[in-house]
PDB file of C-alpha atoms and ligand atoms in Angstrom:
ATOM      1  CA  MET A  22     -12.184  -4.510  -1.312  1.00  0.00           C
ATOM      2  CA  ASN A  23     -11.010  -4.058   2.307  1.00  0.00           C
ATOM      3  CA  ARG A  24     -11.077  -0.422   3.157  1.00  0.00           C
ATOM      4  CA  ARG A  25      -7.830  -0.444   5.074  1.00  0.00           C
ATOM      5  CA  ASP A  26      -5.867  -1.998   2.183  1.00  0.00           C
ATOM      6  CA  VAL A  27      -7.393   0.648  -0.077  1.00  0.00           C
ATOM      7  CA  VAL A  28      -6.408   3.586   2.092  1.00  0.00           C
ATOM      8  CA  ASN A  29      -2.912   2.078   2.787  1.00  0.00           C
ATOM      9  CA  THR A  30      -2.335   1.998  -1.048  1.00  0.00           C
ATOM     10  CA  LEU A  31      -3.583   5.556  -1.503  1.00  0.00           C
ATOM     11  CA  LEU A  32      -1.204   6.865   1.231  1.00  0.00           C
ATOM     12  CA  GLU A  33       1.826   4.917   0.247  1.00  0.00           C
ATOM     13  CA  LYS A  34       4.883   7.128  -0.064  1.00  0.00           C
ATOM     14  CA  ARG A  35       2.613  10.133   0.650  1.00  0.00           C
ATOM     15  CA  GLY A  36       5.426  12.594   1.044  1.00  0.00           C
ATOM     16  CA  LYS A  37       4.111  16.118   1.637  1.00  0.00           C
ATOM     17  CA  LEU A  38       0.515  15.216   0.641  1.00  0.00           C
ATOM     18  CA  LEU A  39      -2.087  17.024   2.844  1.00  0.00           C
ATOM     19  CA  VAL A  40      -4.831  14.648   3.933  1.00  0.00           C
ATOM     20  CA  VAL A  41      -8.224  15.600   5.368  1.00  0.00           C
ATOM     21  CA  ALA A  42     -10.411  12.604   6.627  1.00  0.00           C
ATOM     22  CA  GLY A  43     -14.197  12.602   7.194  1.00  0.00           C
ATOM     23  CA  LEU A  44     -15.428  11.548  10.666  1.00  0.00           C
ATOM     24  CA  GLY A  45     -15.491   7.987  11.901  1.00  0.00           C
ATOM     25  CA  SER A  46     -14.150   5.097   9.797  1.00  0.00           C
ATOM     26  CA  THR A  47     -12.078   7.125   7.312  1.00  0.00           C
ATOM     27  CA  ALA A  48     -10.350   8.885  10.257  1.00  0.00           C
ATOM     28  CA  TRP A  49      -9.452   5.454  11.593  1.00  0.00           C
ATOM     29  CA  ASP A  50      -8.366   4.281   8.163  1.00  0.00           C
ATOM     30  CA  ILE A  51      -5.850   7.068   7.654  1.00  0.00           C
ATOM     31  CA  THR A  52      -4.494   6.556  11.141  1.00  0.00           C
ATOM     32  CA  ALA A  53      -4.160   2.851  10.621  1.00  0.00           C
ATOM     33  CA  ALA A  54      -2.060   3.708   7.519  1.00  0.00           C
ATOM     34  CA  GLY A  55       0.249   5.717   9.844  1.00  0.00           C
ATOM     35  CA  ASP A  56      -0.473   8.866  11.690  1.00  0.00           C
ATOM     36  CA  SER A  57       1.070  12.055  10.414  1.00  0.00           C
ATOM     37  CA  PRO A  58       1.031  15.754  11.358  1.00  0.00           C
ATOM     38  CA  LEU A  59      -0.059  16.390   7.831  1.00  0.00           C
ATOM     39  CA  SER A  60      -3.342  14.438   8.400  1.00  0.00           C
ATOM     40  CA  PHE A  61      -6.403  16.326   9.666  1.00  0.00           C
ATOM     41  CA  PRO A  62      -9.151  13.941  10.764  1.00  0.00           C
ATOM     42  CA  THR A  63     -12.384  15.793  11.395  1.00  0.00           C
ATOM     43  CA  TRP A  64     -13.746  13.685  14.292  1.00  0.00           C
ATOM     44  CA  GLY A  65     -17.435  14.568  14.958  1.00  0.00           C
ATOM     45  CA  ALA A  66     -17.783  17.238  12.165  1.00  0.00           C
ATOM     46  CA  MET A  67     -20.043  15.602   9.584  1.00  0.00           C
ATOM     47  CA  GLY A  68     -20.356  17.002   6.032  1.00  0.00           C
ATOM     48  CA  GLN A  69     -17.426  19.295   6.064  1.00  0.00           C
ATOM     49  CA  ALA A  70     -14.365  17.284   4.809  1.00  0.00           C
ATOM     50  CA  ALA A  71     -14.540  18.167   1.153  1.00  0.00           C
ATOM     51  CA  MET A  72     -15.021  21.925   1.882  1.00  0.00           C
ATOM     52  CA  MET A  73     -12.087  21.841   4.186  1.00  0.00           C
ATOM     53  CA  GLY A  74     -10.063  20.127   1.454  1.00  0.00           C
ATOM     54  CA  LEU A  75     -11.105  22.920  -1.003  1.00  0.00           C
ATOM     55  CA  GLY A  76     -10.053  25.648   1.328  1.00  0.00           C
ATOM     56  CA  LEU A  77      -6.621  23.988   1.835  1.00  0.00           C
ATOM     57  CA  ALA A  78      -6.191  23.399  -1.900  1.00  0.00           C
ATOM     58  CA  LEU A  79      -6.930  27.001  -2.696  1.00  0.00           C
ATOM     59  CA  ALA A  80      -4.678  28.369   0.102  1.00  0.00           C
ATOM     60  CA  GLN A  81      -1.866  26.025  -0.798  1.00  0.00           C
ATOM     61  CA  PRO A  82      -1.948  25.775  -4.588  1.00  0.00           C
ATOM     62  CA  ARG A  83       1.548  24.180  -4.762  1.00  0.00           C
ATOM     63  CA  ARG A  84       0.604  21.310  -2.547  1.00  0.00           C
ATOM     64  CA  ARG A  85      -1.455  18.127  -3.386  1.00  0.00           C
ATOM     65  CA  VAL A  86      -4.496  17.778  -1.181  1.00  0.00           C
ATOM     66  CA  LEU A  87      -6.552  14.562  -0.644  1.00  0.00           C
ATOM     67  CA  VAL A  88      -9.879  14.285   1.009  1.00  0.00           C
ATOM     68  CA  VAL A  89     -10.735  10.679   2.210  1.00  0.00           C
ATOM     69  CA  THR A  90     -14.246  10.505   3.506  1.00  0.00           C
ATOM     70  CA  GLY A  91     -17.381   8.201   3.898  1.00  0.00           C
ATOM     71  CA  ASP A  92     -20.352   8.005   1.619  1.00  0.00           C
ATOM     72  CA  GLY A  93     -22.652   9.199   4.529  1.00  0.00           C
ATOM     73  CA  GLU A  94     -20.346  12.156   5.177  1.00  0.00           C
ATOM     74  CA  MET A  95     -20.207  13.112   1.509  1.00  0.00           C
ATOM     75  CA  LEU A  96     -24.011  12.848   1.211  1.00  0.00           C
ATOM     76  CA  MET A  97     -24.424  15.286   4.032  1.00  0.00           C
ATOM     77  CA  GLY A  98     -22.329  17.913   2.276  1.00  0.00           C
ATOM     78  CA  LEU A  99     -23.137  17.355  -1.427  1.00  0.00           C
ATOM     79  CA  GLY A 100     -23.143  21.001  -2.250  1.00  0.00           C
ATOM     80  CA  ALA A 101     -19.355  20.988  -1.775  1.00  0.00           C
ATOM     81  CA  LEU A 102     -19.026  19.164  -5.006  1.00  0.00           C
ATOM     82  CA  ALA A 103     -20.730  21.907  -6.987  1.00  0.00           C
ATOM     83  CA  THR A 104     -18.483  24.571  -5.260  1.00  0.00           C
ATOM     84  CA  ILE A 105     -15.341  22.541  -6.038  1.00  0.00           C
ATOM     85  CA  GLY A 106     -16.515  22.199  -9.665  1.00  0.00           C
ATOM     86  CA  VAL A 107     -16.787  25.945  -9.894  1.00  0.00           C
ATOM     87  CA  GLN A 108     -13.520  26.764  -8.135  1.00  0.00           C
ATOM     88  CA  ARG A 109     -11.618  24.038 -10.098  1.00  0.00           C
ATOM     89  CA  PRO A 110      -8.641  23.401  -7.769  1.00  0.00           C
ATOM     90  CA  ALA A 111      -6.078  21.539  -9.854  1.00  0.00           C
ATOM     91  CA  ASN A 112      -4.391  20.057  -6.800  1.00  0.00           C
ATOM     92  CA  LEU A 113      -7.412  18.532  -5.092  1.00  0.00           C
ATOM     93  CA  THR A 114      -8.716  14.899  -5.105  1.00  0.00           C
ATOM     94  CA  VAL A 115     -11.848  13.793  -3.253  1.00  0.00           C
ATOM     95  CA  VAL A 116     -12.130  10.067  -2.463  1.00  0.00           C
ATOM     96  CA  VAL A 117     -15.278   8.600  -0.977  1.00  0.00           C
ATOM     97  CA  ILE A 118     -14.812   5.170   0.784  1.00  0.00           C
ATOM     98  CA  ASP A 119     -18.141   3.720  -0.086  1.00  0.00           C
ATOM     99  CA  ASN A 120     -19.362   0.988   2.159  1.00  0.00           C
ATOM    100  CA  GLU A 121     -22.988   1.975   1.423  1.00  0.00           C
ATOM    101  CA  ARG A 122     -23.524   2.240   5.221  1.00  0.00           C
ATOM    102  CA  TYR A 123     -23.393   4.756   8.137  1.00  0.00           C
ATOM    103  CA  GLY A 124     -20.756   2.586   9.774  1.00  0.00           C
ATOM    104  CA  GLU A 125     -20.208   4.356  12.909  1.00  0.00           C
ATOM    105  CA  THR A 126     -23.729   4.614  13.970  1.00  0.00           C
ATOM    106  CA  GLY A 127     -24.931   1.016  13.378  1.00  0.00           C
ATOM    107  CA  MET A 128     -24.458   0.204   9.616  1.00  0.00           C
ATOM    108  CA  GLN A 129     -27.686   1.768   8.484  1.00  0.00           C
ATOM    109  CA  ALA A 130     -27.918   1.857   4.610  1.00  0.00           C
ATOM    110  CA  THR A 131     -26.911   5.128   2.968  1.00  0.00           C
ATOM    111  CA  HIS A 132     -28.425   6.417  -0.385  1.00  0.00           C
ATOM    112  CA  THR A 133     -25.549   4.851  -2.264  1.00  0.00           C
ATOM    113  CA  ALA A 134     -26.976   1.413  -1.306  1.00  0.00           C
ATOM    114  CA  ASN A 135     -30.099   2.494  -3.168  1.00  0.00           C
ATOM    115  CA  GLY A 136     -28.510   3.671  -6.446  1.00  0.00           C
ATOM    116  CA  VAL A 137     -27.241   7.183  -5.736  1.00  0.00           C
ATOM    117  CA  ASP A 138     -24.199   7.607  -7.905  1.00  0.00           C
ATOM    118  CA  LEU A 139     -21.810  10.055  -6.320  1.00  0.00           C
ATOM    119  CA  ALA A 140     -19.302   9.841  -9.187  1.00  0.00           C
ATOM    120  CA  ALA A 141     -22.025  10.822 -11.532  1.00  0.00           C
ATOM    121  CA  VAL A 142     -22.749  13.830  -9.250  1.00  0.00           C
ATOM    122  CA  ALA A 143     -19.069  14.850  -9.279  1.00  0.00           C
ATOM    123  CA  ARG A 144     -19.027  14.502 -13.123  1.00  0.00           C
ATOM    124  CA  GLY A 145     -22.120  16.741 -13.237  1.00  0.00           C
ATOM    125  CA  CYS A 146     -20.321  19.228 -11.143  1.00  0.00           C
ATOM    126  CA  ALA A 147     -17.550  19.376 -13.817  1.00  0.00           C
ATOM    127  CA  PHE A 148     -14.813  17.615 -11.939  1.00  0.00           C
ATOM    128  CA  LYS A 149     -11.995  16.951 -14.323  1.00  0.00           C
ATOM    129  CA  LEU A 150     -12.043  13.190 -13.595  1.00  0.00           C
ATOM    130  CA  SER A 151     -14.644  11.189 -11.776  1.00  0.00           C
ATOM    131  CA  LYS A 152     -14.790   7.373 -11.341  1.00  0.00           C
ATOM    132  CA  VAL A 153     -16.260   4.525  -9.565  1.00  0.00           C
ATOM    133  CA  VAL A 154     -13.390   2.226  -8.370  1.00  0.00           C
ATOM    134  CA  ARG A 155     -13.888  -1.430  -7.763  1.00  0.00           C
ATOM    135  CA  THR A 156     -10.530  -3.160  -8.138  1.00  0.00           C
ATOM    136  CA  PRO A 157      -7.008  -2.975  -6.582  1.00  0.00           C
ATOM    137  CA  ALA A 158      -5.538  -2.058 -10.051  1.00  0.00           C
ATOM    138  CA  GLN A 159      -7.859   0.918 -10.169  1.00  0.00           C
ATOM    139  CA  VAL A 160      -6.891   1.980  -6.633  1.00  0.00           C
ATOM    140  CA  LYS A 161      -3.209   1.844  -7.770  1.00  0.00           C
ATOM    141  CA  ALA A 162      -4.031   4.094 -10.779  1.00  0.00           C
ATOM    142  CA  LEU A 163      -5.743   6.447  -8.472  1.00  0.00           C
ATOM    143  CA  HIS A 164      -2.590   6.854  -6.454  1.00  0.00           C
ATOM    144  CA  SER A 165      -0.966   8.585  -9.356  1.00  0.00           C
ATOM    145  CA  THR A 166      -3.940  10.698  -9.984  1.00  0.00           C
ATOM    146  CA  ILE A 167      -3.814  11.904  -6.399  1.00  0.00           C
ATOM    147  CA  HIS A 168      -0.183  12.704  -6.502  1.00  0.00           C
ATOM    148  CA  GLY A 169       0.181  14.249  -9.876  1.00  0.00           C
ATOM    149  CA  LYS A 170      -2.926  14.555 -12.106  1.00  0.00           C
ATOM    150  CA  THR A 171      -4.559  17.836 -12.755  1.00  0.00           C
ATOM    151  CA  GLY A 172      -7.752  18.123 -10.810  1.00  0.00           C
ATOM    152  CA  PRO A 173     -10.206  18.430  -9.337  1.00  0.00           C
ATOM    153  CA  ASN A 174     -10.589  14.658  -9.261  1.00  0.00           C
ATOM    154  CA  PHE A 175     -13.202  12.441  -7.678  1.00  0.00           C
ATOM    155  CA  ALA A 176     -13.346   8.709  -6.923  1.00  0.00           C
ATOM    156  CA  GLN A 177     -16.076   6.583  -5.300  1.00  0.00           C
ATOM    157  CA  ILE A 178     -14.309   3.429  -4.111  1.00  0.00           C
ATOM    158  CA  LYS A 179     -16.597   0.458  -3.420  1.00  0.00           C
ATOM    159  CA  VAL A 180     -15.569  -1.380  -0.293  1.00  0.00           C
ATOM    160  CA  LYS A 181     -16.898  -4.155   1.947  1.00  0.00           C
ATOM    161  CA  ALA A 182     -19.309  -3.090   4.703  1.00  0.00           C
ATOM    162  CA  GLU A 183     -17.281  -4.381   7.620  1.00  0.00           C
ATOM    163  CA  LYS A 184     -16.628  -3.346  11.252  1.00  0.00           C
ATOM    164  CA  LEU A 185     -12.810  -3.051  11.854  1.00  0.00           C
ATOM    165  CA  PRO A 186     -10.866  -2.264  14.998  1.00  0.00           C
ATOM    166  CA  LEU A 187     -10.678   1.447  15.769  1.00  0.00           C
ATOM    167  CA  VAL A 188      -7.321   3.032  15.295  1.00  0.00           C
ATOM    168  CA  LEU A 189      -7.774   6.510  16.780  1.00  0.00           C
ATOM    169  CA  PRO A 190      -5.884   9.624  15.929  1.00  0.00           C
ATOM    170  CA  PRO A 191      -5.203  12.261  18.635  1.00  0.00           C
ATOM    171  CA  HIS A 192      -8.565  13.490  20.028  1.00  0.00           C
ATOM    172  CA  ASP A 193      -7.665  17.037  20.784  1.00  0.00           C
ATOM    173  CA  GLY A 194      -8.773  19.429  17.991  1.00  0.00           C
ATOM    174  CA  VAL A 195      -6.326  22.185  18.920  1.00  0.00           C
ATOM    175  CA  LEU A 196      -3.393  19.823  18.950  1.00  0.00           C
ATOM    176  CA  LEU A 197      -4.502  18.474  15.433  1.00  0.00           C
ATOM    177  CA  LYS A 198      -4.840  21.986  13.968  1.00  0.00           C
ATOM    178  CA  ASP A 199      -1.502  23.249  15.477  1.00  0.00           C
ATOM    179  CA  ARG A 200       0.568  20.289  14.460  1.00  0.00           C
ATOM    180  CA  PHE A 201      -0.950  20.374  10.953  1.00  0.00           C
ATOM    181  CA  ARG A 202      -0.199  24.001  10.578  1.00  0.00           C
ATOM    182  CA  ALA A 203       3.311  23.855  11.989  1.00  0.00           C
ATOM    183  CA  ALA A 204       4.235  20.866   9.676  1.00  0.00           C
ATOM    184  CA  LEU A 205       2.751  22.553   6.681  1.00  0.00           C
ATOM    185  CA  LEU A 206       4.409  25.863   7.269  1.00  0.00           C
ATOM    186  CA  ALA A 207       7.753  24.380   8.356  1.00  0.00           C
ATOM    187  CA  ASP A 208       8.172  22.650   4.991  1.00  0.00           C
ATOM    188  CA  VAL A 209      10.339  24.233   2.281  1.00  0.00           C
ATOM    189  CA  LEU A 210       8.270  24.030  -0.901  1.00  0.00           C
ATOM    190  CA  PRO A 211       9.659  22.839  -4.077  1.00  0.00           C
ATOM    191  CA  LYS A 212       9.562  25.325  -7.035  1.00  0.00           C
ATOM    192  CA  LYS A 213       6.786  23.288  -8.770  1.00  0.00           C
ATOM    193  CA  LEU A 214       4.400  20.445  -7.838  1.00  0.00           C
TER     194      LEU A 214
HETATM  195  C1  LIG B 287     -24.305  16.343  11.917  1.00  0.00           C
HETATM  196  C2  LIG B 287     -24.133  14.952  12.343  1.00  0.00           C
HETATM  197  N1  LIG B 287     -25.054  14.017  12.125  1.00  0.00           N
HETATM  198  C3  LIG B 287     -24.887  12.742  12.580  1.00  0.00           C
HETATM  199  C4  LIG B 287     -23.732  12.372  13.187  1.00  0.00           C
HETATM  200  C5  LIG B 287     -23.493  10.975  13.731  1.00  0.00           C
HETATM  201  N2  LIG B 287     -22.644  10.207  12.852  1.00  0.00           N
HETATM  202  C6  LIG B 287     -21.341  10.017  13.272  1.00  0.00           C
HETATM  203  S1  LIG B 287     -20.508   9.013  12.158  1.00  0.00           S
HETATM  204  C7  LIG B 287     -21.858   8.789  11.231  1.00  0.00           C
HETATM  205  C8  LIG B 287     -21.902   7.948  10.032  1.00  0.00           C
HETATM  206  C9  LIG B 287     -20.783   8.247   9.000  1.00  0.00           C
HETATM  207  O1  LIG B 287     -21.054   7.424   7.915  1.00  0.00           O
HETATM  208  P1  LIG B 287     -20.091   7.462   6.626  1.00  0.00           P
HETATM  209  O2  LIG B 287     -19.594   8.796   6.391  1.00  0.00           O
HETATM  210  O3  LIG B 287     -20.614   6.690   5.578  1.00  0.00           O
HETATM  211  O4  LIG B 287     -18.755   6.758   7.272  1.00  0.00           O
HETATM  212  P2  LIG B 287     -18.487   5.053   7.441  1.00  0.00           P
HETATM  213  O5  LIG B 287     -19.613   4.285   7.058  1.00  0.00           O
HETATM  214  O6  LIG B 287     -17.274   4.838   6.645  1.00  0.00           O
HETATM  215  O7  LIG B 287     -18.154   5.083   8.932  1.00  0.00           O
HETATM  216  C10 LIG B 287     -22.991   9.531  11.746  1.00  0.00           C
HETATM  217  C11 LIG B 287     -24.284   9.512  11.164  1.00  0.00           C
HETATM  218  C12 LIG B 287     -22.628  13.465  13.314  1.00  0.00           C
HETATM  219  N3  LIG B 287     -21.533  13.126  13.935  1.00  0.00           N
HETATM  220  N4  LIG B 287     -22.919  14.659  12.947  1.00  0.00           N
END
């Protein structure tokens, strides 16, 4: 599958969904789907996206939170999956866009190219749901999981290893933080998710 199509589908009608992206390609992917103040791309911070998603999910239990990150980024912070499994945030989904490469630094193979099964790791960490996703129909189903199913949920989505045009979000970290916070706090919350 093409990663941009996948991320577009996941972010369709995103509403008040809070989105944290890993560095590099997933940050360009969520921006290509339409920049939003409720998106937080992590630029150069590798290995932290899932933990940031966990913090947000715990702090904002009435919001849905999605982490979209790369396989290399997830491999760098694998311990996050264990902590998420222990904390069990019902409103969090972690999605790994798995091209089996470190795309941004020259397409070197990651461990998922050599059999490391991230979905099995998440299952072993007691995620409520954990899947390898290979088809557009499965991506569509994942959309409803992200927006409504009790988590924590995990999906490892297999995509083509391809270099796509960069679609950059704002580069200023303070601006990204401030606009995210302002948009989040300005929203009137519904009574229930
Ligand atoms: C701690 C740290 N190590 C290395 C890098 C350099 N780096 C930037 S992007 C990247 C590859 C990311 O790969 P992946 O998460 O799989 O994303 P994709 O292939 O989708 O671009 C690397 C190694 C970094 N930014 N920080």
